[in-house]
Short mmCIF file of C-alpha atoms in Angstrom, two decimals:
data_model
loop_
_atom_site.label_atom_id
_atom_site.label_comp_id
_atom_site.label_asym_id
_atom_site.label_seq_id
_atom_site.Cartn_x
_atom_site.Cartn_y
_atom_site.Cartn_z
CA MET H 12 58.15 106.31 122.22
CA SER H 13 57.99 105.98 125.90
CA ASP H 14 55.08 104.95 128.22
CA LEU H 15 55.30 108.46 129.67
CA TYR H 16 51.94 109.57 127.93
CA THR H 17 50.23 106.84 130.44
CA LYS H 18 51.29 108.96 133.28
CA THR H 19 49.21 111.22 135.58
CA LEU H 20 49.96 115.23 135.91
CA SER H 21 50.83 114.45 139.30
CA GLU H 22 53.21 111.48 138.65
CA VAL H 23 54.88 113.75 136.10
CA ALA H 24 55.18 116.96 138.01
CA GLU H 25 57.13 114.77 140.72
CA GLN H 26 59.40 113.50 138.20
CA LEU H 27 59.96 117.16 136.87
CA GLN H 28 60.61 118.49 140.22
CA SER H 29 62.94 116.12 141.04
CA GLY H 30 64.89 116.25 138.12
CA GLU H 31 64.62 112.55 136.73
CA LEU H 32 62.42 114.03 134.02
CA LYS H 33 63.54 117.64 132.09
CA ALA H 34 60.78 119.83 130.77
CA VAL H 35 61.80 119.50 127.20
CA GLU H 36 61.41 115.09 127.48
CA ALA H 37 57.79 115.84 128.96
CA VAL H 38 57.24 118.23 126.00
CA ARG H 39 58.72 115.81 123.18
CA ASN H 40 56.81 112.97 124.53
CA CYS H 41 53.45 114.67 124.18
CA LEU H 42 54.19 115.93 120.68
CA ASP H 43 55.28 112.32 119.52
CA ARG H 44 51.76 110.93 121.08
CA ILE H 45 50.08 113.84 119.36
CA GLU H 46 52.08 113.10 115.86
CA ALA H 47 50.90 109.35 116.56
CA THR H 48 47.09 109.68 117.68
CA GLU H 49 45.75 113.34 115.80
CA PRO H 50 45.16 111.95 112.55
CA LYS H 51 42.50 109.46 114.18
CA VAL H 52 41.40 111.60 117.14
CA LYS H 53 41.30 114.85 115.64
CA ALA H 54 41.42 116.89 119.16
CA LEU H 55 43.51 119.83 118.42
CA ILE H 56 42.76 123.12 116.47
CA THR H 57 46.18 124.60 117.23
CA VAL H 58 49.57 122.89 118.04
CA THR H 59 52.36 125.17 119.47
CA GLY H 60 55.03 122.94 119.68
CA ASP H 61 57.86 125.24 118.57
CA GLU H 62 56.94 127.57 120.86
CA ALA H 63 56.47 124.92 123.62
CA LEU H 64 59.71 123.43 123.21
CA GLN H 65 61.34 126.58 123.22
CA LEU H 66 59.99 127.40 126.50
CA ALA H 67 60.49 124.30 127.84
CA GLU H 68 64.31 124.48 126.89
CA ALA H 69 64.70 127.85 128.61
CA MET H 70 62.97 126.28 131.87
CA ASP H 71 65.24 123.53 132.00
CA SER H 72 68.32 125.73 131.58
CA GLU H 73 67.49 127.58 134.76
CA GLY H 74 66.27 124.18 136.79
CA PRO H 75 63.08 122.94 138.43
CA ASP H 76 61.25 125.52 140.48
CA ALA H 77 59.44 124.24 143.90
CA SER H 78 57.30 127.58 144.06
CA LYS H 79 55.64 126.49 140.65
CA PRO H 80 53.49 123.35 141.20
CA LEU H 81 53.16 122.71 137.58
CA TRP H 82 56.59 123.69 136.52
CA GLY H 83 57.10 122.08 132.90
CA VAL H 84 53.71 119.99 132.62
CA PRO H 85 52.29 119.90 129.37
CA ILE H 86 48.67 121.04 129.02
CA VAL H 87 45.78 122.19 126.53
CA LEU H 88 43.76 124.67 126.63
CA LYS H 89 39.63 124.54 125.19
CA ASP H 90 39.94 127.00 122.30
CA LEU H 91 37.82 129.89 123.66
CA LEU H 92 40.43 130.79 126.35
CA ALA H 93 42.61 133.84 125.23
CA THR H 94 46.01 133.07 124.76
CA LYS H 95 48.28 135.67 124.25
CA GLY H 96 49.83 135.61 120.83
CA ILE H 97 48.18 131.88 119.90
CA ARG H 98 44.84 131.68 117.67
CA THR H 99 41.79 131.51 119.31
CA THR H 100 39.01 130.26 117.15
CA CYS H 101 36.02 129.18 119.41
CA ALA H 102 36.09 126.54 116.50
CA SER H 103 34.25 129.42 114.46
CA LYS H 104 34.97 130.67 110.79
CA ILE H 105 34.02 134.32 112.47
CA LEU H 106 37.18 133.91 114.87
CA ASP H 107 39.56 131.75 112.58
CA ASN H 108 42.48 134.02 112.50
CA PHE H 109 41.96 135.59 115.86
CA VAL H 110 44.78 136.31 117.59
CA PRO H 111 44.65 137.63 121.55
CA PHE H 112 46.61 140.40 123.18
CA TYR H 113 46.39 139.06 126.71
CA ASP H 114 45.79 135.68 128.58
CA ALA H 115 42.79 134.52 130.28
CA THR H 116 43.13 135.29 134.29
CA ALA H 117 43.05 131.02 134.50
CA VAL H 118 45.89 130.63 131.72
CA ALA H 119 47.81 133.44 133.28
CA LYS H 120 47.97 131.40 136.71
CA LEU H 121 48.41 128.14 135.15
CA ARG H 122 51.42 129.81 132.89
CA GLU H 123 52.40 131.24 136.41
CA ALA H 124 53.04 127.88 138.02
CA GLY H 125 54.99 126.32 135.04
CA ALA H 126 52.42 124.61 133.21
CA ILE H 127 53.78 124.90 129.34
CA ILE H 128 50.30 125.18 126.69
CA ILE H 129 51.05 122.80 123.64
CA GLY H 130 47.91 123.23 121.93
CA LYS H 131 44.28 124.29 121.85
CA ALA H 132 41.55 122.03 121.42
CA ASN H 133 38.58 121.45 119.27
CA MET H 134 35.29 122.33 120.51
CA ASP H 135 31.59 122.63 119.32
CA GLU H 136 31.30 126.36 118.08
CA PHE H 137 31.21 128.80 120.75
CA ALA H 138 30.38 125.88 123.27
CA MET H 139 27.23 125.13 121.58
CA GLY H 140 26.66 121.25 121.64
CA SER H 141 27.21 117.90 123.18
CA SER H 142 29.04 116.38 120.62
CA THR H 143 31.73 118.44 119.26
CA GLU H 144 30.12 117.74 115.78
CA ASN H 145 29.23 121.59 115.38
CA SER H 146 32.96 122.41 115.25
CA ALA H 147 33.66 124.68 112.08
CA PHE H 148 36.58 122.91 111.44
CA PHE H 149 36.36 119.07 111.87
CA GLN H 150 34.87 116.57 114.11
CA THR H 151 36.67 114.74 116.92
CA GLY H 152 36.66 111.30 117.26
CA ASN H 153 36.33 109.45 120.72
CA PRO H 154 39.58 107.90 121.45
CA TRP H 155 38.14 104.79 122.69
CA ASP H 156 36.33 104.50 119.47
CA THR H 157 36.39 107.08 116.86
CA ASP H 158 33.28 106.41 115.17
CA ARG H 159 31.83 107.85 118.54
CA VAL H 160 31.60 111.45 119.54
CA PRO H 161 33.64 112.32 122.48
CA GLY H 162 31.24 115.06 124.18
CA GLY H 163 30.82 118.16 124.09
CA SER H 164 30.95 121.03 124.02
CA SER H 165 34.70 120.31 125.65
CA GLY H 166 35.16 117.38 123.24
CA GLY H 167 38.43 118.11 122.20
CA SER H 168 39.75 118.53 125.79
CA GLY H 169 38.37 115.59 127.06
CA ALA H 170 39.62 113.40 124.01
CA THR H 171 43.21 115.11 124.21
CA VAL H 172 43.52 113.72 127.82
CA ALA H 173 42.03 110.31 126.86
CA ALA H 174 44.32 110.00 124.03
CA GLY H 175 47.45 110.83 126.32
CA GLN H 176 48.43 114.09 124.20
CA CYS H 177 48.84 115.66 127.40
CA TYR H 178 48.61 115.84 131.04
CA ALA H 179 45.54 117.90 131.86
CA ALA H 180 43.08 119.99 129.81
CA LEU H 181 40.94 122.84 130.52
CA GLY H 182 37.29 122.49 129.64
CA THR H 183 34.44 125.23 129.90
CA ASP H 184 31.00 123.99 131.50
CA THR H 185 27.69 125.71 130.52
CA GLY H 186 25.27 122.99 130.77
CA GLY H 187 27.68 119.84 131.05
CA SER H 188 30.17 120.96 128.65
CA ILE H 189 33.16 119.61 131.25
CA ARG H 190 31.08 116.34 132.95
CA LEU H 191 29.48 114.93 129.43
CA PRO H 192 32.88 114.72 127.71
CA ALA H 193 34.70 113.36 131.10
CA SER H 194 32.14 110.58 131.24
CA PHE H 195 32.23 109.71 127.36
CA CYS H 196 35.92 109.51 127.43
CA GLY H 197 37.04 107.89 130.77
CA ILE H 198 38.50 110.66 132.46
CA VAL H 199 37.77 113.14 135.24
CA GLY H 200 35.89 116.32 134.93
CA LEU H 201 35.25 119.25 137.61
CA LYS H 202 33.00 122.30 137.26
CA PRO H 203 33.47 124.53 139.84
CA THR H 204 31.16 126.56 141.78
CA TYR H 205 30.12 129.27 139.64
CA GLY H 206 32.83 132.21 140.33
CA ARG H 207 35.20 129.74 142.01
CA ILE H 208 37.64 130.29 138.87
CA SER H 209 37.44 134.03 136.86
CA ARG H 210 36.09 134.26 133.85
CA PHE H 211 37.92 136.84 132.74
CA GLY H 212 39.44 135.93 128.95
CA LEU H 213 36.47 133.22 128.68
CA ILE H 214 34.80 134.17 125.20
CA ALA H 215 31.39 133.96 126.78
CA TYR H 216 28.44 131.34 125.65
CA GLY H 217 25.87 132.01 129.00
CA SER H 218 27.67 134.55 131.10
CA SER H 219 25.55 133.55 134.15
CA LEU H 220 26.00 129.75 133.56
CA ASP H 221 29.81 129.57 132.12
CA GLN H 222 32.37 127.89 134.30
CA ILE H 223 36.21 126.84 133.37
CA GLY H 224 37.23 124.03 134.94
CA PRO H 225 39.90 121.18 134.66
CA MET H 226 39.75 117.71 132.96
CA THR H 227 42.35 115.41 134.15
CA ARG H 228 43.24 111.47 134.24
CA SER H 229 42.76 111.59 138.16
CA VAL H 230 41.00 113.31 140.94
CA GLU H 231 44.30 114.41 142.63
CA ASP H 232 45.74 116.18 139.16
CA ALA H 233 42.20 117.87 138.85
CA ALA H 234 42.63 119.09 142.52
CA ARG H 235 46.20 120.30 141.65
CA MET H 236 44.99 122.31 138.48
CA LEU H 237 41.68 123.81 140.51
CA GLN H 238 44.37 125.10 143.41
CA VAL H 239 46.43 126.81 141.04
CA MET H 240 43.32 128.48 139.32
CA ALA H 241 40.88 128.98 142.05
CA GLY H 242 40.57 132.63 143.41
CA HIS H 243 39.03 136.03 143.35
CA ASP H 244 39.84 138.23 140.26
CA PRO H 245 39.09 141.74 140.34
CA LYS H 246 38.62 141.67 136.55
CA ASP H 247 35.85 139.72 136.75
CA SER H 248 32.50 140.90 138.61
CA THR H 249 31.56 137.46 138.59
CA SER H 250 34.38 136.03 140.81
CA VAL H 251 33.61 135.65 144.36
CA ASP H 252 36.09 136.66 146.95
CA VAL H 253 36.35 133.62 149.34
CA ASP H 254 38.81 132.06 151.04
CA VAL H 255 40.71 128.86 148.69
CA PRO H 256 41.02 125.87 150.78
CA ASP H 257 43.97 123.56 150.50
CA TYR H 258 42.53 120.65 147.82
CA LEU H 259 45.27 118.51 147.92
CA ALA H 260 45.22 118.27 151.81
CA ALA H 261 41.79 117.10 151.43
CA LEU H 262 42.52 113.57 149.72
CA GLY H 263 43.99 110.79 151.22
CA ARG H 264 40.82 109.74 153.28
CA GLU H 265 40.48 105.84 154.41
CA ASN H 266 36.90 105.66 154.40
CA LEU H 267 33.38 107.30 153.85
CA ASP H 268 32.34 107.24 157.08
CA GLY H 269 29.96 110.01 158.21
CA VAL H 270 29.37 110.97 154.52
CA THR H 271 25.88 111.02 153.00
CA ILE H 272 25.11 110.62 149.64
CA GLY H 273 21.88 111.70 148.33
CA LEU H 274 20.35 109.69 145.22
CA PRO H 275 17.81 112.02 143.25
CA GLU H 276 14.74 109.65 141.83
CA GLU H 277 14.46 111.40 138.92
CA TYR H 278 18.09 110.44 137.78
CA TRP H 279 17.96 106.67 138.45
CA GLY H 280 14.50 105.98 136.37
CA GLU H 281 13.00 105.64 133.21
CA GLY H 282 15.19 106.07 129.97
CA LEU H 283 18.63 105.39 131.75
CA ASP H 284 20.76 102.63 129.91
CA ALA H 285 21.03 99.33 131.69
CA GLU H 286 24.66 99.53 131.13
CA VAL H 287 25.12 103.04 132.61
CA GLU H 288 22.56 102.12 135.27
CA GLU H 289 24.54 99.01 136.23
CA ALA H 290 28.16 100.89 136.52
CA CYS H 291 26.74 103.76 138.53
CA LYS H 292 24.88 101.50 140.67
CA ALA H 293 28.14 99.54 141.57
CA ALA H 294 30.03 102.63 142.51
CA VAL H 295 27.12 103.75 144.71
CA ALA H 296 27.32 99.92 146.40
CA LYS H 297 31.22 100.73 146.68
CA MET H 298 30.48 104.11 148.41
CA GLU H 299 28.02 102.05 151.12
CA ALA H 300 30.75 99.68 151.33
CA LEU H 301 33.20 102.22 152.53
CA GLY H 302 30.76 103.58 155.17
CA ALA H 303 28.63 106.10 153.26
CA LYS H 304 24.84 106.18 153.92
CA THR H 305 22.67 106.64 151.07
CA VAL H 306 19.62 108.26 150.83
CA PRO H 307 16.82 109.00 148.49
CA VAL H 308 16.35 112.78 147.36
CA LYS H 309 13.94 114.56 145.12
CA LEU H 310 14.57 117.12 142.39
CA SER H 311 11.23 117.73 141.30
CA LEU H 312 12.07 119.95 138.54
CA THR H 313 14.32 118.13 136.67
CA ASP H 314 11.79 118.00 133.87
CA TYR H 315 11.67 121.91 133.53
CA ALA H 316 15.52 121.82 133.63
CA ILE H 317 16.24 121.56 129.71
CA ALA H 318 13.55 124.38 128.79
CA THR H 319 14.59 126.61 131.57
CA TYR H 320 18.55 126.02 130.47
CA TYR H 321 17.88 126.42 126.55
CA ILE H 322 15.78 129.73 126.98
CA ILE H 323 18.45 131.35 129.49
CA ALA H 324 21.19 130.28 127.58
CA MET H 325 20.12 131.14 124.21
CA ALA H 326 18.79 134.74 125.38
CA GLU H 327 22.40 134.88 126.58
CA ALA H 328 24.15 133.85 123.49
CA SER H 329 22.05 136.20 121.61
CA SER H 330 23.28 138.99 123.79
CA ASN H 331 27.06 137.93 123.91
CA LEU H 332 27.25 137.07 120.28
CA SER H 333 25.97 140.51 119.41
CA ARG H 334 29.58 141.88 119.49
CA PHE H 335 30.88 139.62 116.57
CA ASP H 336 29.40 141.58 113.70
CA GLY H 337 32.53 142.01 111.35
CA VAL H 338 33.49 145.85 112.58
CA ARG H 339 35.85 145.10 115.35
CA PHE H 340 37.54 142.02 114.78
CA GLY H 341 36.62 138.42 113.30
CA HIS H 342 35.12 137.70 109.57
CA ARG H 343 34.29 140.45 107.56
CA ASN H 344 32.56 140.31 104.04
CA LYS H 345 34.73 142.42 102.26
CA ASN H 346 32.24 142.47 99.25
CA ALA H 347 29.40 144.08 101.30
CA SER H 348 27.77 147.19 99.52
CA GLU H 349 26.53 148.97 102.98
CA LEU H 350 26.92 148.45 106.80
CA ILE H 351 23.66 146.41 107.14
CA ASP H 352 24.44 144.20 104.10
CA MET H 353 27.99 143.70 105.96
CA TYR H 354 26.70 142.99 109.04
CA THR H 355 24.46 139.97 107.61
CA SER H 356 26.62 138.55 105.33
CA SER H 357 29.67 138.59 107.94
CA ARG H 358 27.41 136.67 110.32
CA THR H 359 25.68 134.61 108.16
CA GLU H 360 29.06 133.07 106.69
CA GLY H 361 30.90 133.17 109.94
CA PHE H 362 28.31 131.35 112.11
CA GLY H 363 27.55 127.60 111.96
CA ASP H 364 23.77 126.64 111.71
CA GLU H 365 23.73 125.67 115.52
CA VAL H 366 24.90 129.14 116.23
CA GLN H 367 22.62 130.85 114.01
CA ARG H 368 19.44 128.61 115.50
CA ARG H 369 20.25 129.68 119.05
CA ILE H 370 20.94 133.33 118.43
CA ILE H 371 17.32 133.32 116.73
CA MET H 372 15.69 131.50 119.61
CA GLY H 373 17.49 133.92 121.99
CA THR H 374 16.71 137.12 120.56
CA TYR H 375 12.90 135.73 119.99
CA VAL H 376 12.66 134.91 123.95
CA LEU H 377 13.99 138.48 124.62
CA SER H 378 11.71 140.46 122.47
CA SER H 379 8.79 142.41 123.28
CA GLY H 380 5.56 140.75 124.13
CA TYR H 381 7.57 137.48 124.74
CA TYR H 382 10.22 138.77 127.32
CA ASP H 383 7.35 137.85 130.44
CA ALA H 384 6.25 134.65 128.47
CA TYR H 385 9.71 133.00 128.26
CA TYR H 386 12.61 134.48 130.12
CA ASN H 387 11.10 136.13 132.98
CA LYS H 388 9.33 132.67 133.73
CA ALA H 389 12.64 130.66 132.84
CA ALA H 390 14.15 132.75 135.60
CA LYS H 391 11.63 132.24 138.40
CA VAL H 392 12.10 128.44 137.69
CA ARG H 393 15.63 128.92 137.92
CA ARG H 394 15.35 130.04 141.45
CA LEU H 395 13.20 127.32 141.89
CA LEU H 396 15.78 124.80 141.08
CA ARG H 397 18.24 126.29 143.17
CA GLU H 398 15.77 125.69 146.31
CA ASP H 399 15.33 122.13 145.33
CA PHE H 400 18.86 121.60 145.86
CA ASP H 401 18.95 123.50 148.95
CA LYS H 402 16.17 121.41 150.36
CA ALA H 403 18.09 118.11 149.03
CA PHE H 404 21.44 118.91 150.75
CA GLU H 405 19.52 119.30 154.18
CA GLN H 406 19.33 115.42 153.88
CA CYS H 407 22.94 114.81 152.41
CA ASP H 408 26.57 115.91 151.77
CA LEU H 409 26.55 115.06 147.92
CA ILE H 410 24.36 114.06 145.16
CA ALA H 411 25.40 111.44 143.21
CA GLY H 412 23.81 110.01 139.48
CA PRO H 413 24.71 109.56 136.01
CA VAL H 414 26.68 111.98 134.06
CA CYS H 415 24.48 110.92 130.87
CA PRO H 416 21.60 108.49 130.30
CA THR H 417 23.72 106.77 127.72
CA THR H 418 27.61 106.27 126.70
CA ALA H 419 28.94 107.92 124.03
CA PHE H 420 26.88 107.79 120.53
CA LYS H 421 28.05 107.52 117.10
CA ALA H 422 28.76 110.56 115.19
CA GLY H 423 25.57 111.39 113.31
CA GLU H 424 23.21 109.37 115.31
CA LYS H 425 21.96 112.46 116.75
CA ALA H 426 20.73 114.31 113.79
CA ASP H 427 17.76 116.12 115.90
CA PRO H 428 18.88 119.20 117.62
CA LEU H 429 16.15 118.16 120.79
CA GLN H 430 17.89 114.74 120.89
CA MET H 431 20.95 116.33 121.09
CA TYR H 432 19.95 118.48 124.05
CA LEU H 433 18.42 115.95 126.01
CA MET H 434 21.77 114.45 126.26
CA ASP H 435 22.52 117.23 129.40
CA ILE H 436 19.26 116.52 130.93
CA PHE H 437 21.36 115.54 134.15
CA THR H 438 24.01 118.06 133.98
CA ILE H 439 21.94 121.24 133.51
CA SER H 440 20.55 121.87 136.90
CA ALA H 441 23.78 122.10 138.52
CA ASN H 442 24.62 125.22 135.98
CA LEU H 443 21.45 126.95 136.82
CA ALA H 444 22.06 126.67 140.59
CA GLY H 445 25.74 127.60 140.09
CA LEU H 446 26.58 124.44 142.17
CA PRO H 447 29.71 122.27 141.66
CA GLY H 448 29.57 119.14 139.41
CA MET H 449 32.04 116.35 139.10
CA SER H 450 32.11 113.33 136.70
CA LEU H 451 34.56 110.37 137.83
CA PRO H 452 34.98 107.43 135.33
CA VAL H 453 33.86 104.44 137.15
CA GLY H 454 33.87 101.25 134.48
CA LEU H 455 33.21 100.41 131.09
CA GLY H 456 29.27 99.46 129.63
CA LYS H 457 28.90 96.10 129.37
CA ASP H 458 27.28 96.50 126.14
CA SER H 459 29.19 99.63 124.28
CA GLY H 460 32.79 98.75 125.92
CA MET H 461 32.54 102.51 126.43
CA PRO H 462 33.12 104.79 129.54
CA VAL H 463 30.82 105.45 132.11
CA GLY H 464 31.08 108.39 134.49
CA LEU H 465 29.14 108.93 137.76
CA GLN H 466 28.12 112.50 138.52
CA PHE H 467 28.71 114.18 142.12
CA MET H 468 27.07 117.69 142.89
CA GLY H 469 27.28 119.59 146.20
CA PRO H 470 26.39 122.80 147.79
CA ALA H 471 28.48 125.85 146.61
CA PHE H 472 32.16 125.57 147.16
CA CYS H 473 32.25 122.49 148.70
CA GLU H 474 34.80 120.96 146.16
CA ALA H 475 37.26 120.14 149.04
CA ASP H 476 34.88 117.60 150.04
CA MET H 477 33.78 116.49 146.66
CA LEU H 478 37.36 116.04 145.75
CA SER H 479 37.77 114.15 149.03
CA VAL H 480 34.90 111.58 148.55
CA THR H 481 35.79 111.20 144.89
CA GLU H 482 39.37 110.44 145.46
CA CYS H 483 38.64 107.83 147.92
CA LEU H 484 36.25 105.86 145.66
CA GLU H 485 38.63 106.17 142.64
CA ARG H 486 41.31 104.19 144.97
CA ASN H 487 38.69 101.33 145.87
CA ILE H 488 37.50 101.07 142.23
CA ASP H 489 39.31 99.20 139.30
CA PRO H 490 41.35 102.09 137.71
CA MET H 491 40.35 103.01 134.32
CA PRO H 492 42.39 101.89 131.45
CA MET H 493 44.22 103.95 128.61
CA ALA H 494 42.12 104.13 125.65
CA GLU H 495 43.79 102.22 123.03
CA LEU H 496 44.67 103.94 119.59
#
């Protein structure tokens, strides 16, 4: 096997366009890497090797197309994005054999840009989890240490990129599910502003929170992926019709002069592991050395974010997942004697414990007599959280802090659901406020030897500025090595 798997998407895309590299070579290299690493990592639910090779051969026969920026680049998709003719499971038994007849808009745009889909990534069932331990099929290992989790819910997407199985993957972020696995796996993860990328064809968990985003090995790669997917989609009522800037043109700044970075007091205090704090503070010091100014800011409602998020997310999940009833698609108990029995038994057999827990809790907070006490109050706190951010951005351009209080933990270590929920304490607020967030790898923890991610958050639709700042920082810190498998 060549060292092609260590290249970035941008490097491979350039080689493909120049003719130095054939699409078949790129795909074969990724499939060889999957064969070599998948027994340990278990990142992929489905591998579409034969179809990918056939498409690559057809593309090579026509030659590179300069109008397609991702021509011939192998990518992986989180397994809750609809893919025409390719099994899409949400890592759930209830959708074990579901094959969509259409592509999600984000997927269609990637295909139009020339990307080749080589697999669908494992995840927490219906995106409910922070470790990918809730998959109905198998647990995914972190390529840096397969006894540890890759984060979640987009853990398979993070692991497949970190393992060199592909050059980019799509994840989704409902409360940190791109940024957390990006941090744990030592890669770049970008959650765009809510509405920046169409959600059409995304099997929803929390409709007002979910957002599709790229997971890559470099900031430039993330910018290339975002450039292709961003834009208004009339098929999605939550898609926002605003101009899409040239994200690649924003890259390459020499320093951070004139940039003000806000440091939330609530993100840098008690409960933060020393190795995470050390790595993140070193990155902040580097930004200051590059000319950035840092100021303290307050996000005073951070402690309320977990409760607010789980009330809203679980309420939306109970509504979204009501469609999986064994009637129209998905698993059906064929031995049920009557309709109600069929509904109940199909859902009980098809959904895992965490999904059932969240459906029950969501139904409870929406029930008569409890709506005002829980859901309505959470919606009000959500508005106040957004106002907190608005005030903070009056003092700074971007906010920076750790992605998570810890590095990747060992599988089975967080058996208590409440412990697991707390892993998202620093990421959830951006989803509640609909703001963009990003994880940039800034080093390895001195004790654990595991990757540490620094999180950036900014005002709505500031992705170009965020990519500009993070790419400058990325160029001026030690590069993240590949995980050794």
